[in-house]
Short mmCIF file of C-alpha atoms and ligand atoms in Angstrom, two decimals:
data_model
loop_
_atom_site.label_atom_id
_atom_site.label_comp_id
_atom_site.label_asym_id
_atom_site.label_seq_id
_atom_site.Cartn_x
_atom_site.Cartn_y
_atom_site.Cartn_z
CA MET A 1 -60.19 -40.29 194.30
CA GLY A 2 -62.05 -42.85 192.28
CA LYS A 3 -63.30 -41.29 189.03
CA VAL A 4 -63.57 -37.49 189.09
CA THR A 5 -67.05 -37.52 187.57
CA GLY A 6 -68.00 -40.95 188.93
CA PHE A 7 -70.65 -39.69 191.36
CA LEU A 8 -72.36 -37.85 188.48
CA GLU A 9 -72.26 -40.74 186.03
CA ILE A 10 -72.82 -43.83 188.15
CA ASP A 11 -75.90 -44.55 190.24
CA ARG A 12 -75.58 -46.07 193.69
CA ARG A 13 -76.06 -49.80 193.52
CA ASP A 14 -75.77 -52.10 196.51
CA ARG A 15 -75.70 -55.84 197.20
CA LYS A 16 -79.05 -57.57 196.94
CA TYR A 17 -80.50 -60.41 198.98
CA LEU A 18 -81.77 -63.79 197.83
CA PRO A 19 -85.59 -63.74 197.88
CA ALA A 20 -87.03 -64.19 201.38
CA SER A 21 -88.88 -67.33 200.31
CA ASP A 22 -85.54 -68.98 199.45
CA ARG A 23 -83.35 -67.70 202.23
CA ILE A 24 -85.64 -68.69 205.12
CA ARG A 25 -85.17 -72.37 204.18
CA ASN A 26 -81.72 -72.45 205.76
CA TYR A 27 -79.33 -70.49 207.95
CA LYS A 28 -76.82 -69.59 205.24
CA GLU A 29 -75.74 -66.06 204.32
CA PHE A 30 -77.94 -64.62 201.57
CA VAL A 31 -76.25 -61.38 200.49
CA ILE A 32 -75.27 -61.51 196.81
CA PRO A 33 -71.88 -59.85 196.17
CA LEU A 34 -71.78 -57.12 193.52
CA GLY A 35 -68.97 -58.64 191.48
CA ARG A 36 -65.65 -57.12 190.54
CA GLU A 37 -66.71 -54.62 187.84
CA ALA A 38 -69.77 -53.35 189.69
CA THR A 39 -67.71 -52.92 192.88
CA ARG A 40 -65.14 -50.93 190.90
CA ASP A 41 -67.92 -48.71 189.54
CA GLN A 42 -69.25 -48.11 193.04
CA ALA A 43 -65.76 -47.22 194.31
CA ALA A 44 -65.51 -44.74 191.41
CA ARG A 45 -68.38 -42.76 192.98
CA CYS A 46 -66.19 -41.65 195.93
CA MET A 47 -65.51 -37.88 195.72
CA ASN A 48 -62.43 -37.91 198.03
CA CYS A 49 -63.99 -35.04 199.97
CA GLY A 50 -61.71 -32.35 201.45
CA ILE A 51 -63.02 -33.40 204.86
CA PRO A 52 -63.91 -37.09 204.52
CA TYR A 53 -66.58 -37.40 207.19
CA CYS A 54 -66.71 -41.15 206.59
CA HIS A 55 -63.31 -41.39 208.39
CA ASN A 56 -64.85 -40.10 211.58
CA GLY A 57 -68.09 -41.94 211.03
CA CYS A 58 -66.15 -45.21 211.04
CA PRO A 59 -65.11 -46.17 214.60
CA VAL A 60 -61.86 -47.79 213.36
CA ASN A 61 -61.24 -44.76 211.11
CA ASN A 62 -60.97 -46.87 207.97
CA GLN A 63 -59.23 -44.83 205.26
CA ILE A 64 -62.21 -45.14 202.99
CA PRO A 65 -61.39 -42.74 200.10
CA ASP A 66 -57.90 -44.29 199.81
CA TRP A 67 -59.15 -47.83 199.31
CA ASN A 68 -61.98 -46.68 197.09
CA ASP A 69 -59.34 -45.15 194.83
CA LEU A 70 -57.23 -48.33 194.90
CA VAL A 71 -60.25 -50.48 193.97
CA TYR A 72 -61.17 -48.09 191.16
CA ASN A 73 -57.60 -48.42 189.87
CA ASP A 74 -57.76 -52.23 190.15
CA LYS A 75 -55.13 -52.36 192.92
CA TRP A 76 -57.08 -54.75 195.14
CA GLN A 77 -54.15 -56.15 197.06
CA GLU A 78 -52.98 -52.66 198.02
CA ALA A 79 -56.55 -51.84 199.02
CA LEU A 80 -56.51 -54.90 201.29
CA THR A 81 -53.24 -53.83 202.94
CA ASN A 82 -54.70 -50.40 203.56
CA LEU A 83 -57.93 -51.85 204.98
CA HIS A 84 -56.05 -54.19 207.31
CA SER A 85 -53.98 -51.27 208.62
CA THR A 86 -57.04 -50.05 210.54
CA ASN A 87 -59.25 -53.13 210.88
CA ASN A 88 -58.11 -56.66 211.77
CA PHE A 89 -61.36 -58.26 210.63
CA PRO A 90 -63.02 -56.39 207.72
CA GLU A 91 -64.98 -59.52 206.76
CA PHE A 92 -66.87 -59.24 210.08
CA THR A 93 -67.68 -55.55 209.70
CA GLY A 94 -68.29 -55.96 205.95
CA ARG A 95 -71.14 -58.30 206.94
CA VAL A 96 -72.60 -57.03 210.21
CA CYS A 97 -71.59 -53.38 210.63
CA PRO A 98 -74.53 -50.95 210.49
CA ALA A 99 -72.13 -48.75 208.49
CA PRO A 100 -72.16 -45.40 210.29
CA CYS A 101 -69.59 -44.43 207.61
CA GLU A 102 -72.34 -44.46 204.97
CA ALA A 103 -74.53 -42.21 207.13
CA SER A 104 -71.56 -39.77 207.24
CA CYS A 105 -70.79 -39.91 203.51
CA THR A 106 -71.32 -36.56 201.77
CA LEU A 107 -73.38 -38.30 199.10
CA ASN A 108 -75.79 -39.35 201.85
CA LEU A 109 -77.04 -35.76 201.78
CA GLU A 110 -78.73 -36.96 198.57
CA ASP A 111 -79.54 -40.42 200.03
CA THR A 112 -77.00 -42.05 197.72
CA PRO A 113 -73.91 -42.71 199.91
CA VAL A 114 -70.99 -44.66 198.50
CA THR A 115 -71.61 -48.37 199.20
CA ILE A 116 -68.65 -48.39 201.59
CA LYS A 117 -69.53 -51.54 203.49
CA SER A 118 -70.00 -53.61 200.33
CA ILE A 119 -66.67 -52.39 198.92
CA GLU A 120 -64.94 -53.22 202.22
CA CYS A 121 -66.43 -56.71 202.14
CA ALA A 122 -65.48 -57.23 198.49
CA ILE A 123 -61.84 -56.27 199.19
CA VAL A 124 -61.39 -58.69 202.07
CA ASP A 125 -63.37 -61.54 200.47
CA LYS A 126 -61.14 -61.22 197.42
CA GLY A 127 -58.11 -61.22 199.71
CA TRP A 128 -59.14 -64.59 201.17
CA GLN A 129 -60.04 -66.01 197.73
CA GLU A 130 -56.70 -65.00 196.24
CA GLY A 131 -54.72 -66.35 199.21
CA TRP A 132 -53.35 -62.90 200.03
CA ILE A 133 -54.29 -63.15 203.71
CA LYS A 134 -51.64 -65.12 205.54
CA PRO A 135 -50.40 -65.41 209.12
CA GLU A 136 -48.04 -62.59 210.07
CA PRO A 137 -45.97 -64.05 212.94
CA SER A 138 -43.62 -61.70 214.69
CA GLU A 139 -39.91 -62.10 214.00
CA ILE A 140 -39.03 -61.01 217.53
CA LYS A 141 -40.04 -62.40 220.91
CA THR A 142 -40.37 -59.93 223.77
CA GLY A 143 -40.60 -62.59 226.48
CA LYS A 144 -43.73 -60.88 227.87
CA ARG A 145 -46.84 -62.97 228.55
CA ILE A 146 -50.35 -61.57 228.23
CA ALA A 147 -53.72 -63.13 229.11
CA ILE A 148 -56.84 -61.95 227.28
CA ILE A 149 -60.13 -62.99 228.92
CA GLY A 150 -62.92 -63.28 226.34
CA SER A 151 -62.61 -64.08 222.63
CA GLY A 152 -65.21 -61.70 221.14
CA PRO A 153 -64.09 -59.17 218.52
CA ALA A 154 -62.41 -57.01 221.19
CA GLY A 155 -60.38 -59.91 222.59
CA LEU A 156 -59.49 -61.26 219.14
CA ALA A 157 -58.33 -57.86 217.86
CA ALA A 158 -56.26 -57.23 221.00
CA ALA A 159 -54.70 -60.70 220.90
CA GLN A 160 -53.78 -60.46 217.22
CA GLN A 161 -52.17 -57.04 217.62
CA LEU A 162 -50.17 -58.10 220.68
CA ALA A 163 -48.96 -61.36 219.12
CA ARG A 164 -47.81 -59.49 216.02
CA VAL A 165 -45.40 -57.38 218.09
CA GLY A 166 -43.84 -60.45 219.68
CA HIS A 167 -45.72 -61.06 222.93
CA GLU A 168 -46.84 -64.50 224.06
CA VAL A 169 -50.63 -64.20 224.08
CA HIS A 170 -53.08 -66.62 225.72
CA VAL A 171 -56.84 -66.16 225.19
CA TYR A 172 -59.16 -67.63 227.85
CA GLU A 173 -62.70 -68.33 226.67
CA ARG A 174 -65.59 -69.71 228.72
CA GLN A 175 -67.34 -71.16 225.67
CA GLY A 176 -66.22 -74.12 223.55
CA ARG A 177 -65.23 -71.96 220.58
CA ALA A 178 -63.92 -68.47 219.89
CA GLY A 179 -65.82 -65.42 218.66
CA GLY A 180 -68.05 -64.19 221.51
CA LEU A 181 -71.26 -62.75 220.11
CA LEU A 182 -69.93 -63.18 216.57
CA ARG A 183 -70.15 -66.93 217.19
CA TYR A 184 -73.07 -67.35 219.60
CA GLY A 185 -75.24 -64.21 219.22
CA ILE A 186 -75.17 -63.12 215.57
CA PRO A 187 -77.02 -65.75 213.49
CA ASP A 188 -75.28 -67.61 210.68
CA PHE A 189 -77.56 -66.01 208.10
CA LYS A 190 -75.91 -62.67 208.92
CA MET A 191 -72.40 -64.09 209.27
CA GLU A 192 -71.34 -67.71 208.80
CA LYS A 193 -68.90 -68.93 211.41
CA SER A 194 -66.27 -70.10 208.93
CA HIS A 195 -65.18 -66.44 208.87
CA VAL A 196 -64.32 -66.64 212.57
CA ASP A 197 -62.67 -70.07 212.25
CA ARG A 198 -60.41 -68.79 209.49
CA ARG A 199 -59.19 -65.88 211.61
CA VAL A 200 -58.67 -68.10 214.64
CA ALA A 201 -56.49 -70.39 212.49
CA GLN A 202 -54.54 -67.35 211.29
CA MET A 203 -54.04 -66.20 214.88
CA GLU A 204 -52.95 -69.64 216.06
CA ALA A 205 -50.35 -69.64 213.29
CA GLU A 206 -49.23 -66.25 214.64
CA GLY A 207 -48.66 -67.85 218.04
CA VAL A 208 -51.87 -67.02 219.93
CA VAL A 209 -52.90 -69.85 222.28
CA PHE A 210 -56.64 -70.36 222.89
CA HIS A 211 -57.87 -72.00 226.10
CA TYR A 212 -61.54 -72.97 225.68
CA GLY A 213 -64.08 -73.94 228.32
CA VAL A 214 -62.33 -71.86 230.98
CA ASN A 215 -64.57 -69.50 232.90
CA VAL A 216 -62.08 -67.23 234.61
CA GLY A 217 -63.32 -66.48 238.11
CA ILE A 218 -64.99 -69.90 238.36
CA ASP A 219 -62.67 -72.50 236.81
CA ILE A 220 -59.48 -70.58 237.49
CA GLU A 221 -58.82 -67.82 239.99
CA PRO A 222 -57.99 -64.43 238.41
CA GLU A 223 -55.11 -64.15 240.88
CA GLU A 224 -53.50 -67.17 239.28
CA LEU A 225 -53.51 -65.34 235.94
CA LEU A 226 -52.15 -62.20 237.56
CA ALA A 227 -49.27 -64.25 238.91
CA GLN A 228 -48.57 -65.96 235.58
CA TYR A 229 -48.88 -63.02 233.17
CA ASP A 230 -47.31 -59.60 232.74
CA ALA A 231 -50.66 -58.06 231.74
CA VAL A 232 -54.30 -59.16 231.66
CA GLY A 233 -56.90 -57.78 229.23
CA LEU A 234 -60.59 -58.03 230.16
CA THR A 235 -62.79 -58.39 227.08
CA GLY A 236 -65.67 -60.39 228.54
CA GLY A 237 -68.51 -58.41 226.94
CA ALA A 238 -71.68 -57.00 228.53
CA GLU A 239 -73.69 -60.14 229.12
CA LYS A 240 -76.27 -59.21 231.77
CA PRO A 241 -79.61 -58.96 229.95
CA ARG A 242 -82.32 -56.41 230.78
CA ASP A 243 -85.27 -58.26 232.33
CA LEU A 244 -89.02 -57.55 232.26
CA PRO A 245 -90.22 -57.98 235.85
CA ILE A 246 -93.99 -57.97 235.24
CA GLU A 247 -96.73 -60.32 236.43
CA GLY A 248 -96.41 -63.79 234.91
CA ARG A 249 -92.69 -63.43 234.09
CA ASP A 250 -91.94 -66.84 235.62
CA LEU A 251 -94.26 -68.72 233.22
CA ASP A 252 -92.62 -71.29 230.99
CA GLY A 253 -91.89 -70.02 227.47
CA ILE A 254 -90.48 -66.59 228.36
CA GLN A 255 -86.81 -66.56 227.47
CA PHE A 256 -83.95 -64.16 227.07
CA ALA A 257 -82.84 -63.75 223.44
CA MET A 258 -79.37 -64.94 224.41
CA ASP A 259 -80.79 -68.22 225.72
CA PHE A 260 -82.48 -68.76 222.35
CA LEU A 261 -80.02 -67.54 219.69
CA PRO A 262 -76.87 -69.42 220.82
CA GLN A 263 -78.77 -72.72 220.75
CA GLN A 264 -79.47 -72.34 217.02
CA ASN A 265 -75.91 -71.22 216.28
CA ARG A 266 -74.61 -74.28 218.15
CA ARG A 267 -77.02 -76.54 216.22
CA ASN A 268 -75.74 -75.07 212.94
CA GLY A 269 -72.15 -75.54 214.04
CA GLY A 270 -72.71 -79.09 215.29
CA GLU A 271 -71.54 -78.03 218.72
CA PRO A 272 -73.01 -79.74 221.80
CA ASP A 273 -74.60 -77.40 224.35
CA THR A 274 -72.59 -77.67 227.53
CA THR A 275 -74.01 -74.55 229.18
CA GLY A 276 -76.43 -76.42 231.42
CA ASN A 277 -79.26 -74.72 229.53
CA ALA A 278 -79.71 -77.67 227.22
CA ARG A 279 -83.54 -77.79 226.99
CA PRO A 280 -84.22 -76.80 223.38
CA ILE A 281 -86.04 -73.49 222.92
CA LEU A 282 -87.74 -73.69 219.53
CA ALA A 283 -90.17 -71.38 217.75
CA GLY A 284 -91.60 -73.93 215.28
CA GLY A 285 -95.44 -74.03 215.31
CA LYS A 286 -95.61 -71.21 217.86
CA HIS A 287 -96.88 -67.67 218.06
CA VAL A 288 -93.71 -65.77 218.92
CA VAL A 289 -93.53 -62.31 220.48
CA VAL A 290 -90.19 -60.54 220.47
CA ILE A 291 -89.93 -57.71 222.99
CA GLY A 292 -87.33 -55.15 221.96
CA GLY A 293 -86.86 -53.44 218.63
CA GLY A 294 -83.09 -53.59 218.10
CA ASP A 295 -80.62 -55.86 216.30
CA THR A 296 -81.02 -58.69 218.79
CA GLY A 297 -84.78 -58.55 218.30
CA SER A 298 -84.30 -58.74 214.52
CA ASP A 299 -82.06 -61.77 214.92
CA CYS A 300 -84.76 -63.46 217.02
CA ILE A 301 -87.27 -62.79 214.21
CA GLY A 302 -85.06 -64.26 211.47
CA THR A 303 -84.27 -67.31 213.60
CA SER A 304 -87.95 -67.86 214.59
CA VAL A 305 -89.05 -67.59 210.96
CA ARG A 306 -86.45 -70.19 209.92
CA GLN A 307 -87.61 -72.50 212.71
CA GLY A 308 -91.17 -72.34 211.35
CA ALA A 309 -92.98 -69.96 213.72
CA LEU A 310 -96.72 -69.52 213.06
CA SER A 311 -96.44 -65.78 213.60
CA VAL A 312 -93.80 -63.36 214.83
CA THR A 313 -94.63 -59.99 216.38
CA GLN A 314 -92.03 -57.51 217.52
CA LEU A 315 -92.90 -54.90 220.12
CA GLU A 316 -91.01 -51.72 220.88
CA ILE A 317 -91.84 -49.30 223.70
CA MET A 318 -90.39 -46.29 221.84
CA PRO A 319 -92.60 -44.47 219.33
CA GLN A 320 -92.13 -45.30 215.64
CA PRO A 321 -89.26 -43.15 214.34
CA PRO A 322 -89.64 -41.15 211.11
CA GLU A 323 -89.08 -43.02 207.81
CA LYS A 324 -86.66 -40.36 206.65
CA GLU A 325 -84.33 -38.21 208.71
CA ASN A 326 -83.95 -34.44 208.47
CA LYS A 327 -80.46 -34.33 206.95
CA ALA A 328 -79.90 -30.70 207.92
CA LEU A 329 -80.27 -31.69 211.55
CA THR A 330 -78.61 -35.11 211.57
CA TRP A 331 -75.87 -35.39 208.92
CA PRO A 332 -73.04 -36.49 209.32
CA ASN A 333 -74.22 -38.20 212.50
CA TRP A 334 -76.08 -41.47 212.80
CA PRO A 335 -79.77 -40.60 212.38
CA LEU A 336 -82.70 -42.00 214.29
CA LYS A 337 -85.04 -43.36 211.64
CA LEU A 338 -87.18 -46.39 210.88
CA ARG A 339 -84.91 -49.24 209.87
CA THR A 340 -86.22 -52.36 208.21
CA SER A 341 -83.86 -55.30 208.54
CA SER A 342 -83.74 -58.32 206.26
CA SER A 343 -85.43 -60.27 209.08
CA HIS A 344 -88.36 -57.83 209.20
CA GLU A 345 -88.85 -58.44 205.47
CA GLU A 346 -89.15 -62.16 206.16
CA GLY A 347 -92.55 -61.78 207.73
CA ALA A 348 -92.81 -60.10 211.13
CA GLU A 349 -95.45 -57.69 212.39
CA ARG A 350 -94.01 -54.66 214.16
CA ASP A 351 -95.74 -52.42 216.68
CA PHE A 352 -94.33 -49.33 218.38
CA ALA A 353 -95.20 -47.38 221.55
CA VAL A 354 -96.34 -50.58 223.23
CA GLY A 355 -96.10 -51.23 226.96
CA THR A 356 -96.23 -54.78 228.32
CA VAL A 357 -98.60 -55.20 231.28
CA LYS A 358 -98.57 -58.89 232.22
CA PHE A 359 -98.28 -62.43 230.93
CA THR A 360 -100.98 -65.02 231.52
CA GLY A 361 -100.91 -68.72 230.75
CA GLU A 362 -102.27 -72.23 231.20
CA ASN A 363 -100.66 -75.12 233.07
CA GLY A 364 -97.64 -72.98 233.85
CA LYS A 365 -97.02 -72.08 230.19
CA VAL A 366 -97.33 -68.60 228.73
CA LYS A 367 -100.33 -68.15 226.38
CA THR A 368 -101.09 -64.43 226.26
CA LEU A 369 -99.25 -61.15 226.48
CA HIS A 370 -101.37 -58.24 227.75
CA CYS A 371 -100.29 -54.90 226.30
CA THR A 372 -101.28 -51.26 226.14
CA LYS A 373 -100.26 -48.41 223.89
CA VAL A 374 -98.16 -45.79 225.71
CA ASP A 375 -97.71 -42.04 225.27
CA ALA A 376 -94.43 -40.16 224.83
CA SER A 377 -93.71 -40.51 228.58
CA PHE A 378 -94.39 -44.25 228.40
CA LYS A 379 -97.66 -43.81 230.34
CA PRO A 380 -100.47 -46.25 229.39
CA ILE A 381 -103.17 -44.74 227.15
CA ALA A 382 -106.57 -45.62 228.65
CA GLY A 383 -108.72 -47.77 226.36
CA SER A 384 -105.79 -48.87 224.16
CA GLU A 385 -105.26 -52.24 225.89
CA PHE A 386 -104.88 -55.31 223.67
CA GLN A 387 -103.75 -58.93 223.90
CA LEU A 388 -101.40 -61.04 221.79
CA LYS A 389 -101.22 -64.82 221.50
CA ALA A 390 -97.79 -65.81 222.78
CA ASP A 391 -96.43 -69.36 223.04
CA LEU A 392 -92.85 -68.14 223.06
CA VAL A 393 -91.75 -64.71 224.27
CA LEU A 394 -88.19 -63.59 223.54
CA LEU A 395 -86.81 -60.76 225.65
CA ALA A 396 -84.44 -58.68 223.54
CA MET A 397 -84.31 -55.41 225.45
CA GLY A 398 -80.57 -55.02 225.54
CA PHE A 399 -77.89 -55.62 228.13
CA VAL A 400 -77.40 -53.63 231.30
CA SER A 401 -73.72 -54.33 232.03
CA PRO A 402 -71.09 -57.06 232.28
CA VAL A 403 -71.77 -59.86 234.74
CA HIS A 404 -70.22 -58.80 238.06
CA ASP A 405 -70.13 -62.13 239.91
CA GLY A 406 -67.02 -64.24 239.48
CA LEU A 407 -64.26 -62.58 237.47
CA LEU A 408 -64.95 -58.88 238.14
CA ALA A 409 -65.93 -59.30 241.79
CA LYS A 410 -62.87 -61.43 242.53
CA LEU A 411 -60.53 -59.02 240.75
CA GLY A 412 -62.14 -56.11 242.58
CA VAL A 413 -61.95 -53.77 239.57
CA LYS A 414 -63.71 -50.42 239.97
CA LEU A 415 -66.94 -50.08 237.99
CA ASP A 416 -68.34 -46.92 236.41
CA GLY A 417 -71.80 -45.48 237.09
CA ARG A 418 -73.40 -47.88 234.60
CA GLY A 419 -71.75 -50.96 236.08
CA ASN A 420 -69.15 -51.34 233.31
CA VAL A 421 -65.44 -51.76 234.06
CA GLU A 422 -63.91 -48.33 234.56
CA ALA A 423 -61.00 -47.54 232.25
CA ASN A 424 -60.42 -44.57 229.96
CA MET A 425 -59.96 -44.68 226.18
CA LEU A 426 -56.29 -43.71 226.28
CA ALA A 427 -54.71 -46.04 228.82
CA TYR A 428 -57.50 -48.68 228.96
CA LYS A 429 -56.20 -49.35 232.50
CA THR A 430 -58.53 -50.56 235.22
CA SER A 431 -58.15 -49.76 238.91
CA VAL A 432 -56.17 -53.00 239.37
CA GLU A 433 -52.47 -52.97 238.52
CA LYS A 434 -51.62 -54.54 235.11
CA VAL A 435 -55.30 -55.22 234.32
CA PHE A 436 -56.80 -53.54 231.24
CA ALA A 437 -60.34 -53.60 229.78
CA ALA A 438 -61.92 -53.05 226.35
CA GLY A 439 -65.02 -53.69 224.26
CA ASP A 440 -68.52 -54.10 225.66
CA MET A 441 -67.09 -54.91 229.10
CA ARG A 442 -65.69 -51.36 229.25
CA ARG A 443 -68.07 -49.32 227.07
CA GLY A 444 -71.31 -51.26 227.58
CA GLN A 445 -73.40 -52.94 224.88
CA SER A 446 -72.19 -51.64 221.51
CA LEU A 447 -71.09 -52.79 218.05
CA VAL A 448 -68.55 -55.19 216.55
CA VAL A 449 -66.63 -52.31 214.95
CA TRP A 450 -66.31 -50.52 218.33
CA ALA A 451 -65.11 -53.76 219.93
CA ILE A 452 -62.41 -54.09 217.24
CA ARG A 453 -61.36 -50.50 217.76
CA GLU A 454 -61.13 -50.89 221.53
CA GLY A 455 -59.27 -54.20 221.25
CA ARG A 456 -56.71 -52.56 218.98
CA GLN A 457 -56.35 -49.55 221.24
CA MET A 458 -56.05 -51.70 224.37
CA ALA A 459 -53.27 -53.64 222.62
CA HIS A 460 -51.48 -50.33 221.95
CA ALA A 461 -51.86 -49.39 225.62
CA ILE A 462 -50.66 -52.79 226.94
CA ASP A 463 -47.65 -52.84 224.61
CA LYS A 464 -46.68 -49.33 225.69
CA HIS A 465 -47.14 -50.26 229.36
CA LEU A 466 -44.90 -53.33 228.99
CA MET A 467 -42.26 -51.98 226.61
CA GLY A 468 -42.25 -48.23 227.33
CA GLU A 469 -43.05 -47.52 223.67
CA THR A 470 -45.08 -49.12 220.89
CA ILE A 471 -45.35 -49.27 217.14
CA LEU A 472 -48.96 -50.44 217.33
CA PRO A 473 -51.40 -47.89 215.90
CA ARG A 474 -54.18 -46.46 218.05
C1 FAD B 501 -77.86 -61.07 219.18
C2 FAD B 501 -76.89 -59.96 218.92
C3 FAD B 501 -76.73 -59.49 217.63
C4 FAD B 501 -75.83 -58.47 217.36
N1 FAD B 501 -75.70 -58.04 216.09
C5 FAD B 501 -74.78 -57.08 215.80
C6 FAD B 501 -74.59 -56.64 214.47
O1 FAD B 501 -75.28 -57.09 213.56
N2 FAD B 501 -73.63 -55.72 214.23
C7 FAD B 501 -72.85 -55.22 215.23
O2 FAD B 501 -71.96 -54.41 214.94
N3 FAD B 501 -73.01 -55.60 216.52
C8 FAD B 501 -73.96 -56.52 216.83
N4 FAD B 501 -74.14 -56.92 218.12
C9 FAD B 501 -73.24 -56.36 219.16
C10 FAD B 501 -71.85 -57.00 219.10
O3 FAD B 501 -71.95 -58.39 218.88
C11 FAD B 501 -71.05 -56.71 220.37
O4 FAD B 501 -71.00 -55.31 220.56
C12 FAD B 501 -69.62 -57.25 220.28
O5 FAD B 501 -69.60 -58.64 220.01
C13 FAD B 501 -68.86 -56.98 221.58
O6 FAD B 501 -67.61 -57.58 221.48
P1 FAD B 501 -66.76 -57.94 222.80
O7 FAD B 501 -65.54 -58.59 222.29
O8 FAD B 501 -66.62 -56.74 223.66
O9 FAD B 501 -67.67 -58.97 223.63
P2 FAD B 501 -68.42 -60.31 223.25
O10 FAD B 501 -68.60 -60.48 221.80
O11 FAD B 501 -69.63 -60.33 224.10
O12 FAD B 501 -67.41 -61.46 223.73
C14 FAD B 501 -67.13 -61.65 225.10
C15 FAD B 501 -66.55 -63.04 225.29
O13 FAD B 501 -66.02 -63.15 226.60
C16 FAD B 501 -66.32 -64.44 227.12
N5 FAD B 501 -66.26 -64.35 228.58
C17 FAD B 501 -66.99 -63.55 229.39
N6 FAD B 501 -66.64 -63.71 230.67
C18 FAD B 501 -65.65 -64.63 230.67
C19 FAD B 501 -64.88 -65.24 231.72
N7 FAD B 501 -65.06 -64.91 232.99
N8 FAD B 501 -63.96 -66.18 231.38
C20 FAD B 501 -63.77 -66.54 230.08
N9 FAD B 501 -64.48 -65.99 229.06
C21 FAD B 501 -65.40 -65.05 229.35
C22 FAD B 501 -67.70 -64.71 226.58
O14 FAD B 501 -68.00 -66.09 226.60
C23 FAD B 501 -67.58 -64.15 225.16
O15 FAD B 501 -67.10 -65.13 224.27
C24 FAD B 501 -75.07 -57.90 218.42
C25 FAD B 501 -75.25 -58.36 219.73
C26 FAD B 501 -76.16 -59.38 219.98
C27 FAD B 501 -76.37 -59.85 221.39
S1 SF4 B 502 -66.14 -50.84 209.64
FE1 SF4 B 502 -68.29 -50.20 209.55
S2 SF4 B 502 -68.15 -47.98 209.74
FE2 SF4 B 502 -66.09 -48.67 209.21
S3 SF4 B 502 -65.97 -48.56 206.91
FE3 SF4 B 502 -66.64 -50.65 207.45
S4 SF4 B 502 -68.87 -50.57 207.38
FE4 SF4 B 502 -68.14 -48.44 207.51
#
């Protein structure tokens, strides 16, 4: 259980960031690891609670107290084996997970949760450094062939699990490289893409075959895949962005976040843009307004700042949440509270309870965003109107559902009330025979850790469907 009196003796200490003035000069990661001894000390703070709420807080049910104890006892390789037993890609979650586990930690009642995410990241980073992480090809071959459509975290996790029990797995990806939003959405400063490349290489050595630049439903008919494979997994994400249909929306300079962010990630990766959306969208020298207060909005801020924006303002229609949650009401659940991301610290103005009224511009280009403050029912407050200079507006208001045209329409899978692919969390089966679905395509816009969980569980379901039984964990 770590050290019995660790939580009394050792203060919480977490990873720090490079100063904002340094980190905004490039797109590299800027989180400074704690180091071996300090990580061990932090692991010693775990109390191994009778009911470890962190287990349930973590969507992949990482066995957090167990690996905390192993790190405290200097058994890092065993900690890594334990961590991998529930999470295929801890280096992704150790970098980008919002860490609902820490919100659930008993020590969070005192605002000093165990630094679970940092310990997770330290274990897996050490695993890569020491050469402990190797391909794990299956010794048996089942003769079954499986197609996975989409190489985001859900597709990657599913493909790795299925290959490791001996199936022949082919991943079809529309883009030129693997990773989904890990590659094209999440900026390099949050997670460098070498982490994805390394896992793809591991998976290739385990027998997974990647087919890039194949948009299933456009470049290849889904029926062809159904004929060639024993099962098909849909992990295409939830890519349809929420729009802002107000006056002036068609002016030049108003862009979806996911038109803007992938361009910079491609530039960083030296990858040509073959999406047909090749006109560069750049924030340098511009007044940038980001509409939407979530993670995607934060990523737009950090990217705009690095590109040299004159100013960045982020607007959110919801009222400003409280700085501190009421633990008695929220713990061990994820609390609604004001969160300040590293990108916010890099120099953005934030405003809450703001409604957008219209855009106006000159010569077809956006120049001004007209706003008003709104009340709790989102009704405009008379007399609160104001204007913002806006040369570039980035729409980051979330995603409504997967794209229906092409793949889903041609397959004819049943959709749920929100427009996601209907499949339950036990069988992961869609309405079409031998077609399964997981990740954002099934659950709607979510998190990397949920995508990994669903990919793993879909793999369990597919293996059981094909073989009648499975050793894959759920
Ligand atoms: C900008 C941004 C930042 C985010 N930041 C975070 C964060 O910090 N932490 C976090 O936990 N979550 C974050 N998220 C959410 C997280 O990235 C997603 O929940 C997660 O990636 C979903 O994984 P997925 O595998 O279901 O889908 P995706 O990652 O969306 O991958 C789907 C893949 O399928 C491919 N595809 C789709 N249709 C087809 C087709 N017909 N044929 C072939 N290929 C196809 C796509 O090209 C894509 O590569 C962020 C999301 C965005 C947009
Ligand atoms: S995956 Fe996320 S929720 Fe789970 S232990 Fe890691 S940081 Fe916590």
